[in-house]
mmCIF file of C-alpha atoms in Angstrom:
data_model
loop_
_atom_site.group_PDB
_atom_site.id
_atom_site.type_symbol
_atom_site.label_atom_id
_atom_site.label_comp_id
_atom_site.label_asym_id
_atom_site.label_seq_id
_atom_site.Cartn_x
_atom_site.Cartn_y
_atom_site.Cartn_z
ATOM 1 C CA UNK A 1 -27.586 20.556 1.175
ATOM 2 C CA UNK A 2 -28.302 20.383 5.605
ATOM 3 C CA UNK A 3 -27.692 23.374 7.370
ATOM 4 C CA UNK A 4 -27.823 23.132 11.369
ATOM 5 C CA UNK A 5 -28.880 26.274 13.896
ATOM 6 C CA UNK A 6 -24.705 26.752 15.930
ATOM 7 C CA UNK A 7 -25.783 26.000 19.831
ATOM 8 C CA UNK A 8 -23.045 26.212 21.967
ATOM 9 C CA UNK A 9 -22.230 23.431 25.232
ATOM 10 C CA UNK A 10 -21.492 24.519 27.606
ATOM 11 C CA UNK A 11 -20.915 21.891 29.528
ATOM 12 C CA UNK A 12 -18.951 18.869 27.873
ATOM 13 C CA UNK A 13 -16.567 19.365 25.271
ATOM 14 C CA UNK A 14 -19.188 17.969 21.144
ATOM 15 C CA UNK A 15 -18.475 17.790 18.119
ATOM 16 C CA UNK A 16 -22.479 18.517 15.623
ATOM 17 C CA UNK A 17 -22.091 18.810 11.294
ATOM 18 C CA UNK A 18 -23.578 22.011 10.731
ATOM 19 C CA UNK A 19 -23.704 22.032 7.409
ATOM 20 C CA UNK A 20 -23.537 19.151 4.603
ATOM 21 C CA UNK A 21 -24.620 19.308 0.610
ATOM 22 C CA UNK A 22 -22.646 17.743 -2.689
ATOM 23 C CA UNK A 23 -21.923 20.051 -4.908
ATOM 24 C CA UNK A 24 -21.366 16.951 -7.722
ATOM 25 C CA UNK A 25 -19.876 13.550 -7.609
ATOM 26 C CA UNK A 26 -16.037 14.659 -7.134
ATOM 27 C CA UNK A 27 -17.563 17.728 -4.898
ATOM 28 C CA UNK A 28 -18.073 17.169 -1.583
ATOM 29 C CA UNK A 29 -18.803 19.903 1.516
ATOM 30 C CA UNK A 30 -18.993 20.138 5.049
ATOM 31 C CA UNK A 31 -18.916 22.448 8.174
ATOM 32 C CA UNK A 32 -18.166 21.512 11.651
ATOM 33 C CA UNK A 33 -17.676 22.264 15.084
ATOM 34 C CA UNK A 34 -16.263 21.326 18.214
ATOM 35 C CA UNK A 35 -17.474 23.359 21.674
ATOM 36 C CA UNK A 36 -16.811 24.471 24.016
ATOM 37 C CA UNK A 37 -12.635 24.574 24.202
ATOM 38 C CA UNK A 38 -10.111 26.571 25.712
ATOM 39 C CA UNK A 39 -8.868 29.179 24.651
ATOM 40 C CA UNK A 40 -5.994 28.044 22.537
ATOM 41 C CA UNK A 41 -6.639 24.904 21.995
ATOM 42 C CA UNK A 42 -8.919 25.790 19.158
ATOM 43 C CA UNK A 43 -6.068 26.678 17.121
ATOM 44 C CA UNK A 44 -3.929 23.566 18.197
ATOM 45 C CA UNK A 45 -6.572 21.104 17.727
ATOM 46 C CA UNK A 46 -7.820 22.753 14.106
ATOM 47 C CA UNK A 47 -3.684 23.266 12.783
ATOM 48 C CA UNK A 48 -3.026 19.514 13.282
ATOM 49 C CA UNK A 49 -6.449 18.176 12.667
ATOM 50 C CA UNK A 50 -5.666 20.146 9.409
ATOM 51 C CA UNK A 51 -2.609 18.536 8.304
ATOM 52 C CA UNK A 52 -4.352 14.834 8.954
ATOM 53 C CA UNK A 53 -6.437 16.327 6.778
ATOM 54 C CA UNK A 54 -4.268 16.424 3.854
ATOM 55 C CA UNK A 55 -1.443 14.434 4.375
ATOM 56 C CA UNK A 56 -2.590 11.288 6.876
ATOM 57 C CA UNK A 57 -5.916 10.044 4.300
ATOM 58 C CA UNK A 58 -5.221 6.877 1.825
ATOM 59 C CA UNK A 59 -6.667 7.514 -0.995
ATOM 60 C CA UNK A 60 -6.778 5.538 -4.578
ATOM 61 C CA UNK A 61 -6.264 6.115 -8.111
ATOM 62 C CA UNK A 62 -4.094 5.794 -11.171
ATOM 63 C CA UNK A 63 -0.800 5.189 -10.885
ATOM 64 C CA UNK A 64 0.222 3.708 -14.598
ATOM 65 C CA UNK A 65 -0.521 3.403 -17.814
ATOM 66 C CA UNK A 66 0.510 0.898 -21.170
ATOM 67 C CA UNK A 67 -0.246 0.644 -24.353
ATOM 68 C CA UNK A 68 1.716 -0.547 -27.608
ATOM 69 C CA UNK A 69 0.934 2.489 -29.361
ATOM 70 C CA UNK A 70 2.257 4.896 -27.627
ATOM 71 C CA UNK A 71 5.550 5.748 -29.060
ATOM 72 C CA UNK A 72 6.333 8.649 -26.613
ATOM 73 C CA UNK A 73 4.575 10.575 -23.829
ATOM 74 C CA UNK A 74 4.180 13.556 -25.711
ATOM 75 C CA UNK A 75 2.957 11.739 -29.024
ATOM 76 C CA UNK A 76 -0.185 12.084 -30.642
ATOM 77 C CA UNK A 77 -2.349 8.590 -32.775
ATOM 78 C CA UNK A 78 -3.795 8.918 -35.469
ATOM 79 C CA UNK A 79 -8.056 9.071 -34.719
ATOM 80 C CA UNK A 80 -7.698 9.957 -31.354
ATOM 81 C CA UNK A 81 -7.916 13.132 -31.050
ATOM 82 C CA UNK A 82 -6.297 14.169 -27.551
ATOM 83 C CA UNK A 83 -2.158 13.498 -27.076
ATOM 84 C CA UNK A 84 -1.421 10.689 -25.208
ATOM 85 C CA UNK A 85 0.296 13.523 -22.513
ATOM 86 C CA UNK A 86 -3.981 14.843 -22.409
ATOM 87 C CA UNK A 87 -4.264 11.235 -22.054
ATOM 88 C CA UNK A 88 -2.392 10.614 -18.851
ATOM 89 C CA UNK A 89 -3.817 14.028 -17.508
ATOM 90 C CA UNK A 90 -7.561 13.231 -18.155
ATOM 91 C CA UNK A 91 -6.596 9.416 -16.051
ATOM 92 C CA UNK A 92 -5.177 11.415 -13.532
ATOM 93 C CA UNK A 93 -7.927 12.882 -12.869
ATOM 94 C CA UNK A 94 -10.187 10.089 -12.535
ATOM 95 C CA UNK A 95 -11.836 9.614 -8.483
ATOM 96 C CA UNK A 96 -12.443 5.969 -7.378
ATOM 97 C CA UNK A 97 -12.926 4.491 -4.125
ATOM 98 C CA UNK A 98 -11.569 1.389 -2.766
ATOM 99 C CA UNK A 99 -9.967 -0.327 -0.051
ATOM 100 C CA UNK A 100 -7.383 -2.585 -1.439
ATOM 101 C CA UNK A 101 -3.579 -3.050 -0.388
ATOM 102 C CA UNK A 102 -0.913 -3.671 -3.567
ATOM 103 C CA UNK A 103 -1.485 -2.573 -6.628
ATOM 104 C CA UNK A 104 -4.179 -4.161 -8.783
ATOM 105 C CA UNK A 105 -4.388 -4.578 -12.912
ATOM 106 C CA UNK A 106 -7.624 -2.419 -14.059
ATOM 107 C CA UNK A 107 -7.929 -1.678 -18.486
ATOM 108 C CA UNK A 108 -9.079 0.118 -21.776
ATOM 109 C CA UNK A 109 -10.390 -1.949 -24.330
ATOM 110 C CA UNK A 110 -12.789 -0.353 -26.796
ATOM 111 C CA UNK A 111 -13.312 0.789 -30.728
ATOM 112 C CA UNK A 112 -14.108 4.185 -31.989
ATOM 113 C CA UNK A 113 -15.100 6.530 -33.593
ATOM 114 C CA UNK A 114 -16.985 7.027 -30.148
ATOM 115 C CA UNK A 115 -16.051 8.837 -26.408
ATOM 116 C CA UNK A 116 -13.745 7.479 -23.536
ATOM 117 C CA UNK A 117 -15.405 8.013 -20.278
ATOM 118 C CA UNK A 118 -14.651 6.234 -16.701
ATOM 119 C CA UNK A 119 -17.407 4.190 -16.947
ATOM 120 C CA UNK A 120 -15.111 1.610 -20.137
ATOM 121 C CA UNK A 121 -12.177 1.118 -17.179
ATOM 122 C CA UNK A 122 -12.904 -3.011 -16.175
ATOM 123 C CA UNK A 123 -11.700 -2.877 -12.867
ATOM 124 C CA UNK A 124 -11.195 -5.353 -9.959
ATOM 125 C CA UNK A 125 -15.019 -5.679 -8.073
ATOM 126 C CA UNK A 126 -12.094 -3.965 -4.949
ATOM 127 C CA UNK A 127 -12.694 -0.812 -6.921
ATOM 128 C CA UNK A 128 -15.437 1.532 -7.697
ATOM 129 C CA UNK A 129 -14.866 4.335 -10.005
ATOM 130 C CA UNK A 130 -16.517 7.755 -8.283
ATOM 131 C CA UNK A 131 -17.847 9.477 -11.706
ATOM 132 C CA UNK A 132 -18.697 7.361 -14.635
ATOM 133 C CA UNK A 133 -18.874 10.050 -16.939
ATOM 134 C CA UNK A 134 -15.392 11.779 -16.150
ATOM 135 C CA UNK A 135 -13.534 12.377 -19.903
ATOM 136 C CA UNK A 136 -10.436 10.424 -21.059
ATOM 137 C CA UNK A 137 -10.259 10.233 -24.146
ATOM 138 C CA UNK A 138 -12.175 10.252 -28.138
ATOM 139 C CA UNK A 139 -12.332 8.618 -31.112
ATOM 140 C CA UNK A 140 -12.891 9.818 -34.028
ATOM 141 C CA UNK A 141 -12.330 7.018 -36.139
ATOM 142 C CA UNK A 142 -12.925 3.451 -36.305
ATOM 143 C CA UNK A 143 -9.789 2.652 -34.531
ATOM 144 C CA UNK A 144 -9.515 -0.192 -31.614
ATOM 145 C CA UNK A 145 -7.446 1.137 -28.085
ATOM 146 C CA UNK A 146 -6.309 -0.576 -25.083
ATOM 147 C CA UNK A 147 -4.526 0.706 -22.318
ATOM 148 C CA UNK A 148 -3.626 -0.980 -19.154
ATOM 149 C CA UNK A 149 -4.233 0.351 -16.201
ATOM 150 C CA UNK A 150 -2.095 0.405 -12.659
ATOM 151 C CA UNK A 151 -4.418 0.866 -9.729
ATOM 152 C CA UNK A 152 -2.259 1.670 -6.482
ATOM 153 C CA UNK A 153 -3.422 2.696 -2.234
ATOM 154 C CA UNK A 154 -1.703 5.286 -0.798
ATOM 155 C CA UNK A 155 -1.734 9.213 0.967
ATOM 156 C CA UNK A 156 0.181 12.188 -0.298
ATOM 157 C CA UNK A 157 1.653 13.248 -3.478
ATOM 158 C CA UNK A 158 3.817 10.694 -5.513
ATOM 159 C CA UNK A 159 5.300 12.630 -8.621
ATOM 160 C CA UNK A 160 5.469 10.676 -11.051
ATOM 161 C CA UNK A 161 9.570 9.410 -12.703
ATOM 162 C CA UNK A 162 11.530 10.350 -15.815
ATOM 163 C CA UNK A 163 11.344 7.299 -17.707
ATOM 164 C CA UNK A 164 11.867 6.408 -21.493
ATOM 165 C CA UNK A 165 9.780 3.240 -21.191
ATOM 166 C CA UNK A 166 10.540 1.163 -24.138
ATOM 167 C CA UNK A 167 7.276 -0.659 -23.981
ATOM 168 C CA UNK A 168 4.844 1.575 -23.947
ATOM 169 C CA UNK A 169 4.547 1.853 -20.018
ATOM 170 C CA UNK A 170 3.694 5.325 -18.651
ATOM 171 C CA UNK A 171 3.899 6.794 -14.613
ATOM 172 C CA UNK A 172 1.307 9.257 -13.810
ATOM 173 C CA UNK A 173 1.431 11.729 -10.882
ATOM 174 C CA UNK A 174 -0.573 10.188 -8.190
ATOM 175 C CA UNK A 175 -2.212 12.322 -6.105
ATOM 176 C CA UNK A 176 -3.209 9.942 -3.380
ATOM 177 C CA UNK A 177 -5.112 13.144 -1.448
ATOM 178 C CA UNK A 178 -9.765 12.794 -1.004
ATOM 179 C CA UNK A 179 -9.660 15.845 0.687
ATOM 180 C CA UNK A 180 -8.882 18.660 -0.796
ATOM 181 C CA UNK A 181 -8.636 21.736 1.120
ATOM 182 C CA UNK A 182 -10.022 21.946 4.801
ATOM 183 C CA UNK A 183 -10.004 25.255 6.774
ATOM 184 C CA UNK A 184 -10.313 25.517 10.334
ATOM 185 C CA UNK A 185 -11.420 29.046 11.831
ATOM 186 C CA UNK A 186 -12.136 30.338 15.877
ATOM 187 C CA UNK A 187 -14.966 32.280 17.238
ATOM 188 C CA UNK A 188 -14.371 33.548 20.484
ATOM 189 C CA UNK A 189 -16.977 34.255 23.461
ATOM 190 C CA UNK A 190 -17.318 34.471 27.267
ATOM 191 C CA UNK A 191 -15.070 37.467 29.768
ATOM 192 C CA UNK A 192 -11.478 37.526 31.477
ATOM 193 C CA UNK A 193 -11.032 33.898 32.273
ATOM 194 C CA UNK A 194 -14.003 32.501 31.527
ATOM 195 C CA UNK A 195 -13.435 33.193 27.973
ATOM 196 C CA UNK A 196 -14.248 29.940 25.885
ATOM 197 C CA UNK A 197 -13.331 28.957 21.654
ATOM 198 C CA UNK A 198 -15.422 27.154 18.890
ATOM 199 C CA UNK A 199 -13.848 25.266 16.189
ATOM 200 C CA UNK A 200 -14.949 25.056 12.643
ATOM 201 C CA UNK A 201 -13.746 22.775 10.845
ATOM 202 C CA UNK A 202 -14.830 23.076 6.283
ATOM 203 C CA UNK A 203 -13.403 20.396 4.768
ATOM 204 C CA UNK A 204 -13.903 20.114 0.694
ATOM 205 C CA UNK A 205 -13.280 16.440 -0.966
ATOM 206 C CA UNK A 206 -13.558 14.495 -3.929
ATOM 207 C CA UNK A 207 -15.568 11.901 -3.434
ATOM 208 C CA UNK A 208 -14.568 8.950 -2.335
ATOM 209 C CA UNK A 209 -15.389 9.955 0.649
ATOM 210 C CA UNK A 210 -17.809 12.144 2.758
ATOM 211 C CA UNK A 211 -16.185 15.084 5.170
ATOM 212 C CA UNK A 212 -17.531 13.349 8.139
ATOM 213 C CA UNK A 213 -16.238 9.337 6.906
ATOM 214 C CA UNK A 214 -13.147 11.968 6.798
ATOM 215 C CA UNK A 215 -12.705 13.383 9.312
ATOM 216 C CA UNK A 216 -13.229 10.527 11.420
ATOM 217 C CA UNK A 217 -9.619 9.107 9.063
ATOM 218 C CA UNK A 218 -8.304 11.612 10.089
ATOM 219 C CA UNK A 219 -8.622 11.493 13.602
ATOM 220 C CA UNK A 220 -8.077 8.087 13.944
ATOM 221 C CA UNK A 221 -4.515 8.587 11.811
ATOM 222 C CA UNK A 222 -4.014 10.826 14.732
ATOM 223 C CA UNK A 223 -5.358 9.083 17.594
ATOM 224 C CA UNK A 224 -2.248 6.028 15.792
ATOM 225 C CA UNK A 225 -0.096 8.760 16.475
ATOM 226 C CA UNK A 226 0.261 9.599 19.785
ATOM 227 C CA UNK A 227 -0.503 6.228 20.968
ATOM 228 C CA UNK A 228 3.490 5.240 21.889
ATOM 229 C CA UNK A 229 3.038 8.620 24.444
ATOM 230 C CA UNK A 230 0.462 6.386 25.937
ATOM 231 C CA UNK A 231 1.994 3.347 26.637
ATOM 232 C CA UNK A 232 5.191 4.645 27.633
ATOM 233 C CA UNK A 233 7.816 3.055 29.835
ATOM 234 C CA UNK A 234 9.768 5.358 32.274
ATOM 235 C CA UNK A 235 12.488 1.887 32.163
ATOM 236 C CA UNK A 236 12.877 2.288 28.756
ATOM 237 C CA UNK A 237 13.609 6.311 28.206
ATOM 238 C CA UNK A 238 16.963 6.530 31.191
ATOM 239 C CA UNK A 239 20.125 8.742 30.462
ATOM 240 C CA UNK A 240 23.415 7.220 29.829
ATOM 241 C CA UNK A 241 25.745 7.957 32.127
ATOM 242 C CA UNK A 242 27.565 11.517 31.415
ATOM 243 C CA UNK A 243 24.966 12.551 28.818
ATOM 244 C CA UNK A 244 22.917 15.725 28.939
ATOM 245 C CA UNK A 245 19.769 15.763 30.020
ATOM 246 C CA UNK A 246 18.364 17.457 26.297
ATOM 247 C CA UNK A 247 19.615 14.387 24.582
ATOM 248 C CA UNK A 248 17.643 10.894 24.520
ATOM 249 C CA UNK A 249 19.094 7.967 23.379
ATOM 250 C CA UNK A 250 17.251 6.489 20.198
ATOM 251 C CA UNK A 251 15.987 2.920 20.777
ATOM 252 C CA UNK A 252 16.140 0.391 18.898
ATOM 253 C CA UNK A 253 14.287 -2.214 18.219
ATOM 254 C CA UNK A 254 16.315 -5.221 19.222
ATOM 255 C CA UNK A 255 17.899 -2.456 22.232
ATOM 256 C CA UNK A 256 13.704 -2.870 24.053
ATOM 257 C CA UNK A 257 14.138 -6.664 23.087
ATOM 258 C CA UNK A 258 17.196 -7.119 26.028
ATOM 259 C CA UNK A 259 15.595 -4.228 28.107
ATOM 260 C CA UNK A 260 12.344 -6.852 28.025
ATOM 261 C CA UNK A 261 13.540 -10.323 29.088
ATOM 262 C CA UNK A 262 14.716 -8.836 32.514
ATOM 263 C CA UNK A 263 10.977 -8.447 34.839
ATOM 264 C CA UNK A 264 7.543 -7.267 33.708
ATOM 265 C CA UNK A 265 8.003 -8.612 30.251
ATOM 266 C CA UNK A 266 4.195 -7.599 29.252
ATOM 267 C CA UNK A 267 5.281 -3.930 29.872
ATOM 268 C CA UNK A 268 7.933 -4.347 27.704
ATOM 269 C CA UNK A 269 5.577 -6.092 25.162
ATOM 270 C CA UNK A 270 3.559 -2.952 24.717
ATOM 271 C CA UNK A 271 6.167 -0.697 24.739
ATOM 272 C CA UNK A 272 6.897 -2.651 21.721
ATOM 273 C CA UNK A 273 5.175 -0.949 18.305
ATOM 274 C CA UNK A 274 4.631 -3.563 15.284
ATOM 275 C CA UNK A 275 5.718 -0.704 13.037
ATOM 276 C CA UNK A 276 9.269 -1.376 14.108
ATOM 277 C CA UNK A 277 9.036 -5.348 13.354
ATOM 278 C CA UNK A 278 9.771 -4.272 9.325
ATOM 279 C CA UNK A 279 6.710 -5.352 8.580
ATOM 280 C CA UNK A 280 5.525 -4.919 4.671
ATOM 281 C CA UNK A 281 3.064 -2.048 4.668
ATOM 282 C CA UNK A 282 0.203 -4.515 3.652
ATOM 283 C CA UNK A 283 0.900 -6.761 6.296
ATOM 284 C CA UNK A 284 1.104 -3.697 8.504
ATOM 285 C CA UNK A 285 -2.048 -1.796 7.533
ATOM 286 C CA UNK A 286 -3.825 -4.889 7.700
ATOM 287 C CA UNK A 287 -2.779 -5.445 11.922
ATOM 288 C CA UNK A 288 -3.176 -1.842 12.306
ATOM 289 C CA UNK A 289 -7.457 -2.195 10.824
ATOM 290 C CA UNK A 290 -7.469 -4.603 13.415
ATOM 291 C CA UNK A 291 -6.798 -2.577 16.343
ATOM 292 C CA UNK A 292 -3.308 -4.228 16.807
ATOM 293 C CA UNK A 293 -0.753 -1.839 17.481
ATOM 294 C CA UNK A 294 1.668 -3.401 19.560
ATOM 295 C CA UNK A 295 3.591 -6.975 20.245
ATOM 296 C CA UNK A 296 1.837 -7.324 23.147
ATOM 297 C CA UNK A 297 -1.736 -7.294 21.076
ATOM 298 C CA UNK A 298 -0.128 -9.293 18.755
ATOM 299 C CA UNK A 299 0.180 -11.968 20.860
ATOM 300 C CA UNK A 300 -3.195 -11.963 22.709
ATOM 301 C CA UNK A 301 -3.917 -13.237 19.044
ATOM 302 C CA UNK A 302 -3.886 -17.497 17.485
ATOM 303 C CA UNK A 303 -2.380 -18.029 14.038
ATOM 304 C CA UNK A 304 -5.721 -18.648 13.392
ATOM 305 C CA UNK A 305 -7.667 -15.547 14.372
ATOM 306 C CA UNK A 306 -4.412 -13.608 11.887
ATOM 307 C CA UNK A 307 -5.891 -15.883 8.471
ATOM 308 C CA UNK A 308 -9.608 -14.649 9.576
ATOM 309 C CA UNK A 309 -8.315 -11.064 9.804
ATOM 310 C CA UNK A 310 -9.819 -9.539 6.214
ATOM 311 C CA UNK A 311 -6.696 -9.251 3.321
ATOM 312 C CA UNK A 312 -4.627 -11.185 5.186
ATOM 313 C CA UNK A 313 -2.870 -14.272 4.057
ATOM 314 C CA UNK A 314 -0.587 -17.407 5.250
ATOM 315 C CA UNK A 315 2.034 -16.127 3.710
ATOM 316 C CA UNK A 316 1.428 -12.873 6.419
ATOM 317 C CA UNK A 317 1.546 -14.968 9.127
ATOM 318 C CA UNK A 318 4.537 -17.426 8.168
ATOM 319 C CA UNK A 319 6.072 -13.920 7.531
ATOM 320 C CA UNK A 320 5.488 -13.000 11.054
ATOM 321 C CA UNK A 321 5.951 -15.695 12.907
ATOM 322 C CA UNK A 322 9.771 -15.927 11.593
ATOM 323 C CA UNK A 323 9.782 -12.286 13.001
ATOM 324 C CA UNK A 324 9.005 -13.441 16.702
ATOM 325 C CA UNK A 325 10.695 -16.592 16.629
ATOM 326 C CA UNK A 326 14.742 -13.998 15.167
ATOM 327 C CA UNK A 327 13.999 -11.253 16.936
ATOM 328 C CA UNK A 328 12.011 -12.312 20.478
ATOM 329 C CA UNK A 329 12.298 -16.314 20.125
ATOM 330 C CA UNK A 330 8.681 -16.349 21.049
ATOM 331 C CA UNK A 331 5.787 -18.126 18.771
ATOM 332 C CA UNK A 332 1.503 -16.739 18.358
ATOM 333 C CA UNK A 333 -1.159 -19.505 20.435
ATOM 334 C CA UNK A 334 -1.164 -22.479 17.705
ATOM 335 C CA UNK A 335 -3.813 -23.539 16.555
ATOM 336 C CA UNK A 336 -3.652 -25.688 12.997
ATOM 337 C CA UNK A 337 -5.615 -23.505 9.433
#
């Protein structure tokens, strides 16, 4: 465990980790401060950070299990101590760490009698098991058990869809949130108009991320949400005639395209964000992680530059080229692959 004395800065805004510890492989704790803040700022930042920590950070988990020996979810299998439902709940608790995109396959193939733990999961190289001692099931007889698994990366909580699978495939509630809990508190000091605040943030994670990594990821996601306001162009926010001043027109991808063809093309390209172009989630995430947020950013990269990006394929480039041609009649700088 690491602890540091809290020293309040009276100059520039600074943050610091004042306590960190790992209670076990699946429970990390960190405590951070941000100061000095003017009155009211600590609550504004604290609420936003807590929401981002709990809802905006991606995680990896098992979302589906399949076995030909499973008649239905609430059945029991001779030679296995746990019911099928208990095995699915144990799989739900397995903590994974990865940077994968899309869905990956994994499996468990063992022969009893023995205890099955997370160590028995055969996973792709891009997926790491945080705690290999997590219990899954106990085989009490010399039987073979093979379970196919689906692993996904996403954010938030996804409830399984009820299904009566005929092929032995069953969905699992997906808890993608790597942050288990987050709290914020405020300490005020000073007098009168010079009163200032210190924001304290407490973060608990499941071990797939450290609290410091979670804080950085949540901060980046919050910044991404505010980028459109930084590139706002007054020409794109004009009200129609006889329209109330409290209602703004809804600009679609094609509306902005029509405006950009006039003057100041470069400014217009900076106002068109890649999330408006209906790209597949994996392609969008690859561009976003490479700091490509707007059409202007995209046009500053050649086809060859995109192919050098991690997890990017030629099919993704062709899809982007198709969108640019269809909606903009433009192309990326051409390089041979």
